[in-house]
Coordinates of C-alpha atoms in Angstrom, one line a residue:
X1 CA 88.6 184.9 38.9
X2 CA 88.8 186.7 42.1
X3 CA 89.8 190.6 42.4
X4 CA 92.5 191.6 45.1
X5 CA 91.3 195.3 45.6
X6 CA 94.2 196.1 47.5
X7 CA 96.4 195.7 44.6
X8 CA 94.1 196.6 42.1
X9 CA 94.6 193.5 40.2
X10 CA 92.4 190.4 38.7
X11 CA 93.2 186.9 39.4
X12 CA 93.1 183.5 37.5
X13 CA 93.1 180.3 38.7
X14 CA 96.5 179.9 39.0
X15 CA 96.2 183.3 40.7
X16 CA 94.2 182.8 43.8
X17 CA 96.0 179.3 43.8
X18 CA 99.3 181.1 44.3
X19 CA 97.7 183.9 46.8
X20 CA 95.3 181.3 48.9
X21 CA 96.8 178.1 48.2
X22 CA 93.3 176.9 46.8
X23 CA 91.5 176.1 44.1
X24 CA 88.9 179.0 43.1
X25 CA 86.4 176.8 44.0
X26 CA 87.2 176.1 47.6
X27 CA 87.0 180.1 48.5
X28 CA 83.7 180.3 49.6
X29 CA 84.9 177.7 52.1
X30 CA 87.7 178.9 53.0
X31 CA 86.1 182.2 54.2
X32 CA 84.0 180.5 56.0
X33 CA 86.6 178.5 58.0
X34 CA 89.1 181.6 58.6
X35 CA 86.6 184.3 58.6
X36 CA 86.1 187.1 56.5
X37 CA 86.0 191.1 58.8
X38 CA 84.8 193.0 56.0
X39 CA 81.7 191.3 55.6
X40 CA 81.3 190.3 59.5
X41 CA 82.3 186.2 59.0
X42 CA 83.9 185.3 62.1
X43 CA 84.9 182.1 61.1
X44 CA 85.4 178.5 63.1
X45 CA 87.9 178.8 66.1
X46 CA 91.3 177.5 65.5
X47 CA 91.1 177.7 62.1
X48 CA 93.8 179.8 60.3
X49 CA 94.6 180.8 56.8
X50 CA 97.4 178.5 56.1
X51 CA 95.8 175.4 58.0
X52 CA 92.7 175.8 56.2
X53 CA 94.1 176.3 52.8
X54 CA 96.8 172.9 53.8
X55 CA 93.3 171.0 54.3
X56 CA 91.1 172.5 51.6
X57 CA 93.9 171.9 49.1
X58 CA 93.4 168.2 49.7
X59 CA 89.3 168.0 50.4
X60 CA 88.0 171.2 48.9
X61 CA 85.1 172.0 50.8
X62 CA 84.0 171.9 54.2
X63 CA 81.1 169.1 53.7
X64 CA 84.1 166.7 52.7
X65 CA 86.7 167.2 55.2
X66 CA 86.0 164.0 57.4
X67 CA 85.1 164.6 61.1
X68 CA 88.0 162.9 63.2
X69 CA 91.2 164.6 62.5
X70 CA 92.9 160.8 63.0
X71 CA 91.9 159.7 59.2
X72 CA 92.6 163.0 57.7
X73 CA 95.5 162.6 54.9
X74 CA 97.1 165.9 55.2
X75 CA 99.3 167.0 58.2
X76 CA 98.6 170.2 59.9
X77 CA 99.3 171.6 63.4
X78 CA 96.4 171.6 66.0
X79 CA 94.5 169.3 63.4
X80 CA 92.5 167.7 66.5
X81 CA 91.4 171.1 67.9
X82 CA 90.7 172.2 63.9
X83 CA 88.3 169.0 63.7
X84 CA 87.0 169.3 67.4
X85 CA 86.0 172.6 66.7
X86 CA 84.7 172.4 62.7
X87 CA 82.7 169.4 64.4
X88 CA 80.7 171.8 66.9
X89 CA 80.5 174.6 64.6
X90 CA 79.7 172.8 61.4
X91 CA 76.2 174.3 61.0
X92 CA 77.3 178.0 61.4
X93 CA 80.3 177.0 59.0
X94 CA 77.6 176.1 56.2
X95 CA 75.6 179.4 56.8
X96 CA 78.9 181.3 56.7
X97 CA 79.5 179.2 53.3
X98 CA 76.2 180.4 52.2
X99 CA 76.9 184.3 52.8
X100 CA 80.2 183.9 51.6
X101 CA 79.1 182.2 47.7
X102 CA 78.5 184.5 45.3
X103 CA 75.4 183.9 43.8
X104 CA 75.4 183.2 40.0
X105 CA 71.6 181.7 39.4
X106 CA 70.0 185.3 40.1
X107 CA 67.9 186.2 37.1
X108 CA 69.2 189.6 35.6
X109 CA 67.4 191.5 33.0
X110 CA 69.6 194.9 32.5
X111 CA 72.3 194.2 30.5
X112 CA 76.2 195.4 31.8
X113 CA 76.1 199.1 30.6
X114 CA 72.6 199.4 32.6
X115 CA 74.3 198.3 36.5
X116 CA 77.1 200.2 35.5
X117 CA 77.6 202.9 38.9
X118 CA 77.4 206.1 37.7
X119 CA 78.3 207.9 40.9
X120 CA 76.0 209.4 44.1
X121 CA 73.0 211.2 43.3
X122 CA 73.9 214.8 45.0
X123 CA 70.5 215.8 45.4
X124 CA 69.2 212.8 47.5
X125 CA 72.8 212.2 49.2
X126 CA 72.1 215.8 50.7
X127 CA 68.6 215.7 51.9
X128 CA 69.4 212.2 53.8
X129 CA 72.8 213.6 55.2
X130 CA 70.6 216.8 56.6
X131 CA 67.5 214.5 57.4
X132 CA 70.1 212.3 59.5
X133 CA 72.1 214.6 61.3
X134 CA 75.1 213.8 59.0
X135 CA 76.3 217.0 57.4
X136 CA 80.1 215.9 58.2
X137 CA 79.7 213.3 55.7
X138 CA 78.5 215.9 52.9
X139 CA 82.0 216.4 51.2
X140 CA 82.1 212.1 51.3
X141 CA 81.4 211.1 47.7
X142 CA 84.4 211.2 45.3
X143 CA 81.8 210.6 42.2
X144 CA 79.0 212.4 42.0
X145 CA 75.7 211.3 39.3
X146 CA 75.9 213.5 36.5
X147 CA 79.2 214.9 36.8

């Protein structure tokens, strides 16, 4: 599943299918091709959302999608730049792949109820706002701890 924040909704497969043109599977690479702002993923050059998706769609992930553009199977514009450039950039691509997989094999001991966020503590939130010079960011929090 995947959760578009923006529209406050959750998505199945056939969800992000619909939205990215991909299987859920092939997001972690697809953010790593196009780029992801919020969490500071540039990307590879050249590589746009609906070219990557067009190519993804038919290899899946980025370790498959053949070097020379010439034997690919699927037809996108600029598809020589796209490989010329996935070619030089190929091992930031698989670091971006890395921060961009969600890690499932993390041990976790506290059950659901226990990571639930229960909101700022005031106290603290306060003494690092004075500490850091930060008072205009006092009145920030919309949930306080406790409240």
């Amino acid at each position: 599943v995947s959760l578009d924040r923006r529209r406050g909704i959750t998505l199945n497969e056939d969800g992000v299918r619909e939205k990215f043109g991909i299987l859920p599977a092939s997001i972690a690479d697809y953010l790593a091709l196009v780029g992801d702002a919020a969490d500071g993923i540039p990307g590879v050059p050249r590589w746009g959302a609906k070219s990557a998706a067009a190519v993804l769609a038919r290899y899946g992930h980025i370790e498959d999608i053949p070097e020379r553009s010439e034997v690919w199977d699927v037809s996108v514009r600029g598809a020589k730049t796209m490989a010329t450039n996935l070619a030089e950039h190929r091992e930031p691509a698989a670091l971006y792949k890395e921060l961009t997989t969600l890690r499932v094999d993390v041990p976790i001991s506290e059950d659901l109820a226990d990571l639930d966020w229960r909101g700022v503590p005031r106290p603290e939130y306060e003494a690092l706002c004075e500490e850091l010079g930060f008072e205009a960011l006092l009145g920030l929090p919309h949930r306080w701890a406790g409240d």
